[in-house]
């Protein structure tokens, strides 16, 4: 029963975050008009959130590993909901931007915890189904978000979309904090019999690296390459090198050695970056391709893209069976091949059937990759580092789309709207090649540190019926 409650909390938390992003996209034009904001200011309501969440996800996961994932999930949910309520009451665009940044901070606390709680509640061999349920729910939220957001904005204005998640966030936060047990809330390093620190310098360097990278890339679709974007990438490189140097020298690094040295985890994260970059870059180009080149209106474009959401959910549901029979490597390689084929088809399609087929292939491939690669990251991570692993997974899924959209915008400016598609398909093909480094089957997927960590041994047996 406790495992099911954990799964419900993880799914609900992930859905709230997914809905928040999709409904805001619909509400931004109305928000801009009502508050008299410029286009750049309206875009910062998304950019500020992305910078905060991308920069702090790994540190948020480390806090969860040390102080308990349920506790961080509860605090993150409370803060996320409170920030949403405050945004709904904000008097001006400056307040909205500042509160969105604050909301991103709380989002960085709760998102890694949604995966960390699953890793602690389920044995490694039974993680496939919970992760599939979580991914399917995210797919449904992404599909429903624009419709729900449009209805709310039409009836009650843009402020209504921010009040949407206040009550669910408060309830989830309350349930999580009241369910905190001493075993979960005790610091992970204390449970393992060794003191540990939070590596604040490493966290700061990583936050600067990722924050500057996101800031430099999100402006490319609108402004192109500028002195500011070049300076941002230079700071990114310098901070990144400083982070790597610091991590090699510090006694208690932000990224534990058992994660850094696990080839399967690195490969899975690279696959997630490639898949999300290919997906979001292709969708960015398709919006303009469908409406500007093919002359479809927004509704007609949305109808043709529906197979993407439907197949993403279906693939997520089918993934546990695929992973059980084929293993992570073959499942991920096949899914990345589908994603690659779908992007290529979208780049060449003009008729309804071809477009729907392309979107279906993209959705099916991405849904299976999400479950398979995430399962490798979470399963291979020791329980003591599950939060950091979850933070890395979420970081990959935040950085990938920014890279994909920036690349699509730059390529479209050079050679037209169809040029990005073969390049993005190539990114997916590279991801398929990297996926060959993943474990070949369930019997090979041994969690990092298994057999060496006393806390890990309690996950080598199946849960009994009353535990599930």
mmCIF file of C-alpha atoms in Angstrom, residues 121-457:
data_model
loop_
_atom_site.group_PDB
_atom_site.id
_atom_site.type_symbol
_atom_site.label_atom_id
_atom_site.label_comp_id
_atom_site.label_asym_id
_atom_site.label_seq_id
_atom_site.Cartn_x
_atom_site.Cartn_y
_atom_site.Cartn_z
ATOM 1 C CA UNK A 121 9.798 2.226 -2.711
ATOM 2 C CA UNK A 122 10.281 -0.366 -5.467
ATOM 3 C CA UNK A 123 12.939 -3.029 -6.002
ATOM 4 C CA UNK A 124 15.041 -2.455 -9.158
ATOM 5 C CA UNK A 125 13.408 -5.304 -11.077
ATOM 6 C CA UNK A 126 9.941 -3.784 -10.567
ATOM 7 C CA UNK A 127 10.655 -0.180 -11.546
ATOM 8 C CA UNK A 128 9.487 -0.578 -15.157
ATOM 9 C CA UNK A 129 5.765 -0.377 -14.479
ATOM 10 C CA UNK A 130 5.839 2.623 -12.073
ATOM 11 C CA UNK A 131 8.009 4.561 -14.520
ATOM 12 C CA UNK A 132 5.682 3.632 -17.386
ATOM 13 C CA UNK A 133 2.650 4.870 -15.438
ATOM 14 C CA UNK A 134 4.489 8.102 -14.632
ATOM 15 C CA UNK A 135 5.494 8.668 -18.263
ATOM 16 C CA UNK A 136 1.990 7.921 -19.565
ATOM 17 C CA UNK A 137 0.520 10.406 -17.089
ATOM 18 C CA UNK A 138 2.984 13.079 -18.209
ATOM 19 C CA UNK A 139 1.982 12.404 -21.826
ATOM 20 C CA UNK A 140 -1.698 12.804 -20.982
ATOM 21 C CA UNK A 141 -0.981 16.028 -19.094
ATOM 22 C CA UNK A 142 0.995 17.414 -22.020
ATOM 23 C CA UNK A 143 -1.903 16.597 -24.375
ATOM 24 C CA UNK A 144 -4.598 17.966 -22.076
ATOM 25 C CA UNK A 145 -2.684 21.070 -20.999
ATOM 26 C CA UNK A 146 -3.312 23.265 -24.065
ATOM 27 C CA UNK A 147 -7.027 22.362 -24.131
ATOM 28 C CA UNK A 148 -7.472 22.943 -20.408
ATOM 29 C CA UNK A 149 -5.391 26.101 -20.495
ATOM 30 C CA UNK A 150 -7.359 27.474 -23.417
ATOM 31 C CA UNK A 151 -10.673 26.841 -21.669
ATOM 32 C CA UNK A 152 -9.500 28.485 -18.434
ATOM 33 C CA UNK A 153 -8.056 31.533 -20.172
ATOM 34 C CA UNK A 154 -11.169 31.955 -22.304
ATOM 35 C CA UNK A 155 -13.560 31.769 -19.351
ATOM 36 C CA UNK A 156 -11.637 33.372 -16.473
ATOM 37 C CA UNK A 157 -8.430 34.898 -17.818
ATOM 38 C CA UNK A 158 -4.755 34.003 -17.500
ATOM 39 C CA UNK A 159 -4.707 34.103 -13.691
ATOM 40 C CA UNK A 160 -6.941 31.030 -13.549
ATOM 41 C CA UNK A 161 -4.211 28.752 -14.944
ATOM 42 C CA UNK A 162 -2.004 29.497 -11.935
ATOM 43 C CA UNK A 163 -4.768 28.806 -9.423
ATOM 44 C CA UNK A 164 -5.321 25.415 -11.096
ATOM 45 C CA UNK A 165 -2.649 23.548 -9.136
ATOM 46 C CA UNK A 166 -2.821 25.354 -5.774
ATOM 47 C CA UNK A 167 -5.192 22.937 -4.021
ATOM 48 C CA UNK A 168 -3.616 19.717 -5.403
ATOM 49 C CA UNK A 169 -0.136 20.978 -4.478
ATOM 50 C CA UNK A 170 -1.255 21.797 -0.922
ATOM 51 C CA UNK A 171 -2.866 18.361 -0.500
ATOM 52 C CA UNK A 172 0.142 16.499 -1.884
ATOM 53 C CA UNK A 173 2.524 18.530 0.249
ATOM 54 C CA UNK A 174 0.518 17.789 3.377
ATOM 55 C CA UNK A 175 0.316 14.059 2.640
ATOM 56 C CA UNK A 176 4.041 13.828 1.899
ATOM 57 C CA UNK A 177 5.137 15.633 5.049
ATOM 58 C CA UNK A 178 2.782 13.698 7.316
ATOM 59 C CA UNK A 179 4.041 10.427 5.795
ATOM 60 C CA UNK A 180 7.708 11.210 6.453
ATOM 61 C CA UNK A 181 9.243 8.396 8.467
ATOM 62 C CA UNK A 182 12.376 8.558 10.530
ATOM 63 C CA UNK A 183 14.088 6.083 8.193
ATOM 64 C CA UNK A 184 13.356 8.270 5.185
ATOM 65 C CA UNK A 185 14.025 11.623 6.809
ATOM 66 C CA UNK A 186 17.386 10.592 8.230
ATOM 67 C CA UNK A 187 20.305 11.775 6.085
ATOM 68 C CA UNK A 188 21.404 9.145 3.609
ATOM 69 C CA UNK A 189 25.053 9.494 4.575
ATOM 70 C CA UNK A 190 24.167 8.989 8.241
ATOM 71 C CA UNK A 191 22.239 5.820 7.401
ATOM 72 C CA UNK A 192 25.305 4.574 5.574
ATOM 73 C CA UNK A 193 27.538 5.235 8.549
ATOM 74 C CA UNK A 194 29.627 8.078 7.127
ATOM 75 C CA UNK A 195 29.373 11.860 7.364
ATOM 76 C CA UNK A 196 28.714 13.825 4.205
ATOM 77 C CA UNK A 197 28.448 17.370 2.968
ATOM 78 C CA UNK A 198 26.336 19.125 0.389
ATOM 79 C CA UNK A 199 29.238 20.426 -1.756
ATOM 80 C CA UNK A 200 27.896 23.976 -2.025
ATOM 81 C CA UNK A 201 30.763 25.189 -4.273
ATOM 82 C CA UNK A 202 30.058 22.343 -6.703
ATOM 83 C CA UNK A 203 26.338 23.092 -6.612
ATOM 84 C CA UNK A 204 27.015 26.765 -7.363
ATOM 85 C CA UNK A 205 29.351 25.988 -10.261
ATOM 86 C CA UNK A 206 26.871 23.527 -11.782
ATOM 87 C CA UNK A 207 24.010 26.002 -11.362
ATOM 88 C CA UNK A 208 26.002 28.719 -13.138
ATOM 89 C CA UNK A 209 26.969 26.290 -15.902
ATOM 90 C CA UNK A 210 23.453 25.088 -16.623
ATOM 91 C CA UNK A 211 21.761 28.438 -15.975
ATOM 92 C CA UNK A 212 24.058 30.289 -18.381
ATOM 93 C CA UNK A 213 23.669 27.543 -20.983
ATOM 94 C CA UNK A 214 19.878 27.730 -20.864
ATOM 95 C CA UNK A 215 19.912 31.541 -20.875
ATOM 96 C CA UNK A 216 22.224 31.663 -23.882
ATOM 97 C CA UNK A 217 20.229 29.136 -25.891
ATOM 98 C CA UNK A 218 16.625 30.187 -25.225
ATOM 99 C CA UNK A 219 17.194 33.553 -26.880
ATOM 100 C CA UNK A 220 18.543 32.124 -30.135
ATOM 101 C CA UNK A 221 15.159 31.419 -31.809
ATOM 102 C CA UNK A 222 14.171 35.099 -31.473
ATOM 103 C CA UNK A 223 17.428 37.072 -31.538
ATOM 104 C CA UNK A 224 19.926 34.766 -33.207
ATOM 105 C CA UNK A 225 23.587 34.817 -32.285
ATOM 106 C CA UNK A 226 24.462 37.960 -30.347
ATOM 107 C CA UNK A 227 27.348 39.151 -28.194
ATOM 108 C CA UNK A 228 25.244 38.285 -25.165
ATOM 109 C CA UNK A 229 24.681 34.685 -26.248
ATOM 110 C CA UNK A 230 28.384 34.309 -27.025
ATOM 111 C CA UNK A 231 29.324 35.656 -23.606
ATOM 112 C CA UNK A 232 26.806 33.312 -21.991
ATOM 113 C CA UNK A 233 28.332 30.278 -23.701
ATOM 114 C CA UNK A 234 31.818 31.439 -22.685
ATOM 115 C CA UNK A 235 30.721 31.651 -19.054
ATOM 116 C CA UNK A 236 29.096 28.240 -19.437
ATOM 117 C CA UNK A 237 32.360 26.711 -20.637
ATOM 118 C CA UNK A 238 34.431 28.364 -17.900
ATOM 119 C CA UNK A 239 32.015 27.375 -15.121
ATOM 120 C CA UNK A 240 31.735 23.854 -16.521
ATOM 121 C CA UNK A 241 35.495 23.372 -16.524
ATOM 122 C CA UNK A 242 35.632 24.765 -13.001
ATOM 123 C CA UNK A 243 32.941 22.323 -11.912
ATOM 124 C CA UNK A 244 34.765 19.312 -13.386
ATOM 125 C CA UNK A 245 38.021 20.381 -11.731
ATOM 126 C CA UNK A 246 36.317 20.930 -8.383
ATOM 127 C CA UNK A 247 34.511 17.583 -8.486
ATOM 128 C CA UNK A 248 37.775 15.741 -9.112
ATOM 129 C CA UNK A 249 39.440 17.347 -6.100
ATOM 130 C CA UNK A 250 36.725 17.580 -3.478
ATOM 131 C CA UNK A 251 36.327 14.866 -0.860
ATOM 132 C CA UNK A 252 32.534 14.779 -1.025
ATOM 133 C CA UNK A 253 31.464 15.711 -4.599
ATOM 134 C CA UNK A 254 27.984 16.745 -5.672
ATOM 135 C CA UNK A 255 28.003 13.916 -8.240
ATOM 136 C CA UNK A 256 28.922 10.671 -6.429
ATOM 137 C CA UNK A 257 31.612 8.579 -8.074
ATOM 138 C CA UNK A 258 29.280 5.585 -8.422
ATOM 139 C CA UNK A 259 27.123 7.674 -10.767
ATOM 140 C CA UNK A 260 29.927 9.364 -12.684
ATOM 141 C CA UNK A 261 31.728 6.071 -13.287
ATOM 142 C CA UNK A 262 28.635 4.124 -14.382
ATOM 143 C CA UNK A 263 28.744 3.958 -18.222
ATOM 144 C CA UNK A 264 25.090 2.911 -18.437
ATOM 145 C CA UNK A 265 23.911 6.022 -16.555
ATOM 146 C CA UNK A 266 25.973 8.344 -18.747
ATOM 147 C CA UNK A 267 24.690 6.649 -21.892
ATOM 148 C CA UNK A 268 21.065 6.822 -20.720
ATOM 149 C CA UNK A 269 21.382 10.538 -19.931
ATOM 150 C CA UNK A 270 22.906 11.199 -23.354
ATOM 151 C CA UNK A 271 20.038 9.302 -24.986
ATOM 152 C CA UNK A 272 17.488 11.404 -23.088
ATOM 153 C CA UNK A 273 19.198 14.615 -24.211
ATOM 154 C CA UNK A 274 19.267 13.430 -27.835
ATOM 155 C CA UNK A 275 15.644 12.220 -27.805
ATOM 156 C CA UNK A 276 14.236 15.364 -26.195
ATOM 157 C CA UNK A 277 16.335 17.604 -28.462
ATOM 158 C CA UNK A 278 15.102 15.783 -31.588
ATOM 159 C CA UNK A 279 11.471 15.821 -30.411
ATOM 160 C CA UNK A 280 11.228 19.453 -29.344
ATOM 161 C CA UNK A 281 13.361 20.770 -32.172
ATOM 162 C CA UNK A 282 11.156 18.945 -34.675
ATOM 163 C CA UNK A 283 7.971 20.227 -33.035
ATOM 164 C CA UNK A 284 9.316 23.796 -33.099
ATOM 165 C CA UNK A 285 10.005 23.550 -36.837
ATOM 166 C CA UNK A 286 6.693 21.752 -37.476
ATOM 167 C CA UNK A 287 4.638 24.562 -35.963
ATOM 168 C CA UNK A 288 5.890 26.931 -38.651
ATOM 169 C CA UNK A 289 5.986 24.268 -41.348
ATOM 170 C CA UNK A 290 2.327 23.361 -40.863
ATOM 171 C CA UNK A 291 1.030 26.907 -40.546
ATOM 172 C CA UNK A 292 3.335 29.002 -42.731
ATOM 173 C CA UNK A 293 4.267 26.526 -45.470
ATOM 174 C CA UNK A 294 1.217 24.243 -45.597
ATOM 175 C CA UNK A 295 -1.301 26.955 -44.657
ATOM 176 C CA UNK A 296 -3.020 25.120 -41.786
ATOM 177 C CA UNK A 297 -4.605 27.038 -38.943
ATOM 178 C CA UNK A 298 -3.623 26.310 -35.301
ATOM 179 C CA UNK A 299 -6.584 23.982 -34.734
ATOM 180 C CA UNK A 300 -5.899 21.948 -37.881
ATOM 181 C CA UNK A 301 -2.247 21.698 -36.884
ATOM 182 C CA UNK A 302 -3.187 20.505 -33.393
ATOM 183 C CA UNK A 303 -5.515 17.818 -34.779
ATOM 184 C CA UNK A 304 -2.769 16.410 -37.004
ATOM 185 C CA UNK A 305 -0.368 16.273 -34.065
ATOM 186 C CA UNK A 306 -2.758 14.313 -31.819
ATOM 187 C CA UNK A 307 -1.189 10.935 -32.747
ATOM 188 C CA UNK A 308 1.996 12.093 -31.028
ATOM 189 C CA UNK A 309 0.340 12.281 -27.602
ATOM 190 C CA UNK A 310 -1.722 9.130 -28.149
ATOM 191 C CA UNK A 311 1.247 7.018 -29.226
ATOM 192 C CA UNK A 312 3.452 8.440 -26.501
ATOM 193 C CA UNK A 313 0.993 7.208 -23.891
ATOM 194 C CA UNK A 314 0.540 3.848 -25.642
ATOM 195 C CA UNK A 315 4.297 3.321 -25.935
ATOM 196 C CA UNK A 316 4.804 4.156 -22.270
ATOM 197 C CA UNK A 317 2.157 1.610 -21.289
ATOM 198 C CA UNK A 318 3.737 -1.072 -23.508
ATOM 199 C CA UNK A 319 7.304 -0.357 -22.402
ATOM 200 C CA UNK A 320 7.392 -2.643 -19.320
ATOM 201 C CA UNK A 321 6.642 -5.642 -21.552
ATOM 202 C CA UNK A 322 9.241 -4.550 -24.112
ATOM 203 C CA UNK A 323 11.860 -4.028 -21.421
ATOM 204 C CA UNK A 324 11.136 -7.419 -19.883
ATOM 205 C CA UNK A 325 11.403 -9.250 -23.206
ATOM 206 C CA UNK A 326 14.034 -7.253 -25.085
ATOM 207 C CA UNK A 327 15.996 -5.403 -22.408
ATOM 208 C CA UNK A 328 16.890 -1.738 -22.187
ATOM 209 C CA UNK A 329 19.411 -1.738 -25.041
ATOM 210 C CA UNK A 330 17.244 -3.172 -27.820
ATOM 211 C CA UNK A 331 14.138 -1.325 -26.619
ATOM 212 C CA UNK A 332 15.923 2.035 -26.622
ATOM 213 C CA UNK A 333 17.717 1.501 -29.931
ATOM 214 C CA UNK A 334 14.442 0.524 -31.599
ATOM 215 C CA UNK A 335 12.591 3.462 -30.050
ATOM 216 C CA UNK A 336 15.267 5.934 -31.158
ATOM 217 C CA UNK A 337 15.051 4.481 -34.665
ATOM 218 C CA UNK A 338 11.292 5.135 -34.661
ATOM 219 C CA UNK A 339 11.895 8.686 -33.468
ATOM 220 C CA UNK A 340 14.468 9.211 -36.218
ATOM 221 C CA UNK A 341 12.090 7.870 -38.904
ATOM 222 C CA UNK A 342 9.241 10.013 -37.599
ATOM 223 C CA UNK A 343 11.297 13.215 -37.736
ATOM 224 C CA UNK A 344 12.418 12.425 -41.289
ATOM 225 C CA UNK A 345 8.834 11.760 -42.359
ATOM 226 C CA UNK A 346 7.596 15.014 -40.802
ATOM 227 C CA UNK A 347 10.274 16.903 -42.691
ATOM 228 C CA UNK A 348 9.075 15.534 -46.045
ATOM 229 C CA UNK A 349 5.319 15.158 -45.435
ATOM 230 C CA UNK A 350 2.580 17.394 -46.767
ATOM 231 C CA UNK A 351 -0.560 15.229 -46.671
ATOM 232 C CA UNK A 352 -2.641 14.427 -43.602
ATOM 233 C CA UNK A 353 -1.840 10.705 -43.547
ATOM 234 C CA UNK A 354 1.908 11.232 -43.776
ATOM 235 C CA UNK A 355 1.842 13.947 -41.110
ATOM 236 C CA UNK A 356 -0.202 11.833 -38.691
ATOM 237 C CA UNK A 357 2.084 8.856 -39.299
ATOM 238 C CA UNK A 358 5.154 10.974 -38.648
ATOM 239 C CA UNK A 359 3.726 12.328 -35.405
ATOM 240 C CA UNK A 360 2.742 8.793 -34.356
ATOM 241 C CA UNK A 361 6.274 7.487 -34.931
ATOM 242 C CA UNK A 362 7.782 10.392 -33.012
ATOM 243 C CA UNK A 363 5.386 9.943 -30.092
ATOM 244 C CA UNK A 364 5.800 6.182 -29.943
ATOM 245 C CA UNK A 365 9.572 6.390 -30.077
ATOM 246 C CA UNK A 366 9.854 9.122 -27.478
ATOM 247 C CA UNK A 367 7.430 7.460 -25.058
ATOM 248 C CA UNK A 368 9.418 4.208 -25.086
ATOM 249 C CA UNK A 369 12.752 6.042 -24.746
ATOM 250 C CA UNK A 370 11.480 7.984 -21.748
ATOM 251 C CA UNK A 371 10.599 4.815 -19.849
ATOM 252 C CA UNK A 372 13.604 2.730 -20.930
ATOM 253 C CA UNK A 373 16.337 5.332 -20.403
ATOM 254 C CA UNK A 374 14.823 6.639 -17.179
ATOM 255 C CA UNK A 375 14.603 3.093 -15.867
ATOM 256 C CA UNK A 376 18.321 2.619 -16.512
ATOM 257 C CA UNK A 377 19.232 5.856 -14.701
ATOM 258 C CA UNK A 378 17.037 5.200 -11.673
ATOM 259 C CA UNK A 379 17.687 1.471 -11.483
ATOM 260 C CA UNK A 380 21.461 1.719 -11.803
ATOM 261 C CA UNK A 381 21.694 4.405 -9.113
ATOM 262 C CA UNK A 382 22.219 3.327 -5.496
ATOM 263 C CA UNK A 383 19.416 4.325 -3.153
ATOM 264 C CA UNK A 384 21.743 6.805 -1.419
ATOM 265 C CA UNK A 385 22.169 8.692 -4.726
ATOM 266 C CA UNK A 386 18.671 8.246 -6.163
ATOM 267 C CA UNK A 387 17.878 11.939 -5.814
ATOM 268 C CA UNK A 388 20.996 13.042 -7.673
ATOM 269 C CA UNK A 389 20.202 10.482 -10.386
ATOM 270 C CA UNK A 390 16.672 11.849 -10.623
ATOM 271 C CA UNK A 391 18.072 15.384 -10.822
ATOM 272 C CA UNK A 392 20.379 14.366 -13.660
ATOM 273 C CA UNK A 393 17.487 12.733 -15.514
ATOM 274 C CA UNK A 394 15.345 15.841 -15.158
ATOM 275 C CA UNK A 395 18.273 18.058 -16.179
ATOM 276 C CA UNK A 396 18.699 16.038 -19.367
ATOM 277 C CA UNK A 397 15.007 16.515 -20.157
ATOM 278 C CA UNK A 398 15.282 20.275 -19.541
ATOM 279 C CA UNK A 399 18.511 20.908 -21.459
ATOM 280 C CA UNK A 400 17.640 18.677 -24.438
ATOM 281 C CA UNK A 401 14.604 20.691 -25.580
ATOM 282 C CA UNK A 402 16.509 23.982 -25.299
ATOM 283 C CA UNK A 403 19.313 22.592 -27.447
ATOM 284 C CA UNK A 404 16.854 21.157 -29.975
ATOM 285 C CA UNK A 405 14.842 24.349 -30.374
ATOM 286 C CA UNK A 406 17.983 26.491 -30.628
ATOM 287 C CA UNK A 407 19.409 24.200 -33.318
ATOM 288 C CA UNK A 408 16.117 24.117 -35.240
ATOM 289 C CA UNK A 409 15.819 27.898 -35.184
ATOM 290 C CA UNK A 410 19.397 28.417 -36.336
ATOM 291 C CA UNK A 411 19.085 25.875 -39.160
ATOM 292 C CA UNK A 412 15.712 27.226 -40.297
ATOM 293 C CA UNK A 413 17.222 30.699 -40.554
ATOM 294 C CA UNK A 414 19.973 29.358 -42.799
ATOM 295 C CA UNK A 415 18.171 26.909 -45.084
ATOM 296 C CA UNK A 416 14.413 27.045 -44.527
ATOM 297 C CA UNK A 417 11.958 25.168 -42.339
ATOM 298 C CA UNK A 418 12.660 21.705 -43.750
ATOM 299 C CA UNK A 419 16.424 21.825 -43.184
ATOM 300 C CA UNK A 420 16.282 21.172 -39.409
ATOM 301 C CA UNK A 421 14.468 17.849 -39.852
ATOM 302 C CA UNK A 422 17.267 15.682 -41.306
ATOM 303 C CA UNK A 423 19.728 17.202 -38.841
ATOM 304 C CA UNK A 424 17.443 16.444 -35.898
ATOM 305 C CA UNK A 425 16.891 12.958 -37.275
ATOM 306 C CA UNK A 426 20.667 12.622 -37.260
ATOM 307 C CA UNK A 427 20.676 13.604 -33.573
ATOM 308 C CA UNK A 428 18.185 10.807 -32.910
ATOM 309 C CA UNK A 429 20.397 8.388 -34.893
ATOM 310 C CA UNK A 430 23.383 9.348 -32.750
ATOM 311 C CA UNK A 431 21.221 8.691 -29.702
ATOM 312 C CA UNK A 432 20.419 5.236 -31.067
ATOM 313 C CA UNK A 433 24.145 4.536 -31.428
ATOM 314 C CA UNK A 434 24.791 5.677 -27.853
ATOM 315 C CA UNK A 435 21.961 3.411 -26.686
ATOM 316 C CA UNK A 436 24.102 0.434 -27.689
ATOM 317 C CA UNK A 437 26.034 1.111 -24.458
ATOM 318 C CA UNK A 438 22.961 0.402 -22.340
ATOM 319 C CA UNK A 439 22.528 -2.932 -20.506
ATOM 320 C CA UNK A 440 21.440 -5.716 -22.793
ATOM 321 C CA UNK A 441 18.754 -7.299 -20.614
ATOM 322 C CA UNK A 442 17.188 -7.279 -17.191
ATOM 323 C CA UNK A 443 19.670 -9.818 -15.823
ATOM 324 C CA UNK A 444 22.528 -7.480 -16.746
ATOM 325 C CA UNK A 445 21.008 -4.384 -15.167
ATOM 326 C CA UNK A 446 22.770 -4.500 -11.810
ATOM 327 C CA UNK A 447 22.332 -1.320 -9.772
ATOM 328 C CA UNK A 448 25.522 0.608 -9.157
ATOM 329 C CA UNK A 449 26.888 -0.279 -5.786
ATOM 330 C CA UNK A 450 24.692 -3.358 -5.401
ATOM 331 C CA UNK A 451 26.271 -5.894 -3.132
ATOM 332 C CA UNK A 452 28.487 -3.265 -1.527
ATOM 333 C CA UNK A 453 25.892 -1.147 0.207
ATOM 334 C CA UNK A 454 24.035 -2.411 3.198
ATOM 335 C CA UNK A 455 20.967 -0.404 2.387
ATOM 336 C CA UNK A 456 20.852 -1.905 -1.091
ATOM 337 C CA UNK A 457 20.275 -5.468 0.075
#
